[in-house]
Amino acid sequence: MLHLSLFNLPLRIRIRSFFCIPLTVTVVLSSALPLPHLAFVSPSSLHHHFRRVSSSSPSKTSLSPSPSTSMASHSETFSQSQFPPPPVAEKKEHVMEMFGDVRVDNYYWLRDDSRKKPEVLSYLSQENAYVDSVMSGTKKFEDQLFAEMRGRIKEDDISAPLRKGPYYYYQRTLQGKEYVQRCRRLIPDNKAASVYDTMPNGPDAPQEHVILDENIKAQHHQYYSIDAFKVSPNNKLVAYAEDTKGDEIYTVYVIDADTGALIGEPLNGVTSYLEWAGDEALVYITMDEILRPDKAWFHKLGTEQSKDVNLYVERDDKFSLDLEASESKKYLFVASESKTTRFNFYLDVSKPEEGLKVLTPRVDGIDTTVSHRGNYFFIKRRSNQFFNSEVVACPIDDTSSVTVLLPHRESVKIQEIQLFSDHLVVYERENGLRKIIVYHLPPAGEPPSSSLQDGQAVSFIDPVYSVESSESEFSSSILRFSYSSLKTPSSVYDYDMKTGVSVLKKIDTVLGGFNASQYVTERQWASASDGTMIPISIVYRKDLVKLDGSDPLLLYGYGSYEICIDPSFKSARLSLLDRGFIYAIAHIRGGGEMGRQWYENGKLLKKKNTFTDFIACAEHLIEKKFCSKERLCIDGRSAGGLLIGAVLNMRPDLFKAAVAGVPFVDVLTTMLDPTIPLTTSEWEEWGDPRKEEFYFYMKSYSPVDNVKAQSYPHILVTAGLNDPRVMYSEPAKFVAKLRDKKTDDNILLFKCELGAGHFSKSGRFEKLQEDAFTYAFIMKSLNVVTRHGSGEA
């Protein structure tokens, strides 16, 4: 399930990324020209992990396999019979009956909400031991992959500095350290902002100040993650939300930005939705017993949490709260949202005693996201009629009087708006690709024009790519955004909205001889069973693939929550591409890549379109000779793990190997249980199986309910014991039932992280180790791991 609030959509979708150092070279671009295809440098990994919405020091020389080196693969069959028997979960009959239908779950006992029962922990440990046994023979190869991945990273690096008031703020990574330092540096003479602005680093520059070193904070924790990190308006204090288990239940600390001294007592048991209300107060959100964000609170610094003022309680269990600050920082917006409806309250930061006021009322089927400039609120509004959204404005003192600024268009989805003192930036989506359009606004004292004219578009050169908004200064004319493609490392740009000039501020460095010109990225279209054309994004190394059906291919899919899996760069993926793999993303229905209707046609009673679309993409890639069945591997996480489970039951003959990460596979049982986190809020996504029509439709695709006696490909399933989004017991039951039913001798592995949650381990190198393990499994499944530990596709 997904708490929508990355990126971000309804409750903010979280992104994990790492940061690097600004280039000393400045690249200047005219708005009339496409952004450059920058072939010379490097990557940052964008991990889109959603909930059901996710060593030794290597040499810095090139560690990737040389394409000119022939490595004869060891063709020994990868099969279960080669290894000791896998764990067998005990069967304990649990009968469930509804609508005259009887289901027997022999593995229901694996669910332990306390996560402490000895028999459950023992079984999970046995599964982990079996994983270690099966993969022990390729540990050397896994270590080689990890060394390659780590060797591409510039470990001592900083992110592109961001101006906030009198400071540059940025994150620094250190050689050998898992986590970041959060830093700032004074802006010399507080000079005016410019796209050509660079942060001085020399001996005469203002001294760097480390506000918080996560490496120190993480020392005594197996898992460590900071989500919200909010600087007060006067830049004197910082509030941050800390999770030390992976269960996404946070503790909020307020510290002095200069000394690090703790201010007051921490706020316990809260979400990461946190904003400053002026310089001396915070607004935050807490959850109910099923981890649904349901209460908004006002906290005055220096007072006890028990004395905090409750601003709002959402009692409808299909709705969850979100919290945003306007770009102007003058208002805070508390939103309550379901999967189809979103309404908003506002808090005037200068008058917090007045409490929340209604901005957009609750109307079923109307979804509004709000912001502020001058005397007006700006609103992105979606309805059943205007399904791809419109942008409207209303006076602060008359919120019912609405002026349409950007009308609805059936072929263009308005995904996000970003306000500046003189500009409106609109992130649109057309034909599956994201665009940035900049509009000049009249002076703040004047009413916005009834229709905005002559929007200025930013151009991009790759045929498929990803572009994301970034935090920018409201009072400036400089827009910051990030750009990447499947072959272009993550790049940060500052764009002057007055002149149309773009300047590259940072491109992630990829060490080890990476050259983007060696790779080809393209888009294919597969025909679904109903004739709908499904886009596929593809990348491969042009000097290594044959495109005759013999190449190995990894196909990724998600397809839920209107989430867009845009084609972005990941340096770890080069360990596949440099071995002759093709990597592809199936942009299937249920996601949002092709607009709102794309999502609507892949949810509720149309959910099976998601699975058949993915199968159609796989068949298209085989037909066009990108791969063959014997060379096709598939991957998906969370709701994408549901996708993998469903297509494995439907077409196990189509794939050689599959990876299902933290998969939502026990759909029917979970959605029937309102005590499980996220269930009630997701009835509008999957359907409410307490209604007969949804019950039987859900049962027809729920992976656990459709495992049968048939041959399955090699399968790797992962889980996190503390995962609050997809309980570890779902993949555990799926694996146990597969072991009991499947008729093949292929490998089935279940790896459960006992100290992590939905997003797996928290350290940057730990995440690379997991990528290396997954890739080793895939290549072992394809029998391309040599006796000497090398891999060749």
Tab-separated table of C-alpha atoms in Angstrom, residues 29-35 425-427 434-438 455-461 465 467 479 481 483 493-497 500-502:
chain	number	residue	atom	x	y	z
A	29	LEU	CA	22.150	27.058	-22.491
A	30	SER	CA	19.569	29.105	-24.321
A	31	SER	CA	15.947	28.138	-23.792
A	32	ALA	CA	15.712	27.735	-27.537
A	33	LEU	CA	18.205	24.883	-27.411
A	34	PRO	CA	17.773	21.436	-25.886
A	35	LEU	CA	19.572	20.683	-22.674
A	425	VAL	CA	5.909	26.877	-13.305
A	426	VAL	CA	3.746	24.021	-14.549
A	427	TYR	CA	4.996	20.453	-14.793
A	434	ARG	CA	7.153	15.286	-18.529
A	435	LYS	CA	7.508	18.926	-19.623
A	436	ILE	CA	8.268	22.202	-17.848
A	437	ILE	CA	6.301	25.296	-18.896
A	438	VAL	CA	7.071	28.718	-17.365
A	455	GLY	CA	4.208	29.777	-21.740
A	456	GLN	CA	7.929	29.175	-22.208
A	457	ALA	CA	8.916	25.495	-22.541
A	458	VAL	CA	12.220	23.993	-21.426
A	459	SER	CA	13.529	21.500	-24.012
A	460	PHE	CA	15.291	18.179	-23.455
A	461	ILE	CA	17.336	16.102	-25.864
A	465	TYR	CA	13.924	11.050	-19.776
A	467	VAL	CA	12.658	15.636	-14.941
A	479	LEU	CA	13.974	27.698	-11.210
A	481	PHE	CA	15.108	21.238	-11.443
A	483	TYR	CA	17.098	15.942	-15.108
A	493	TYR	CA	20.021	22.885	-13.466
A	494	ASP	CA	19.254	26.461	-12.570
A	495	TYR	CA	16.987	28.082	-15.163
A	496	ASP	CA	16.598	31.854	-15.415
A	497	MET	CA	12.902	32.368	-16.042
A	500	GLY	CA	15.555	31.516	-20.662
A	501	VAL	CA	19.172	30.569	-19.853
A	502	SER	CA	19.912	27.216	-18.208
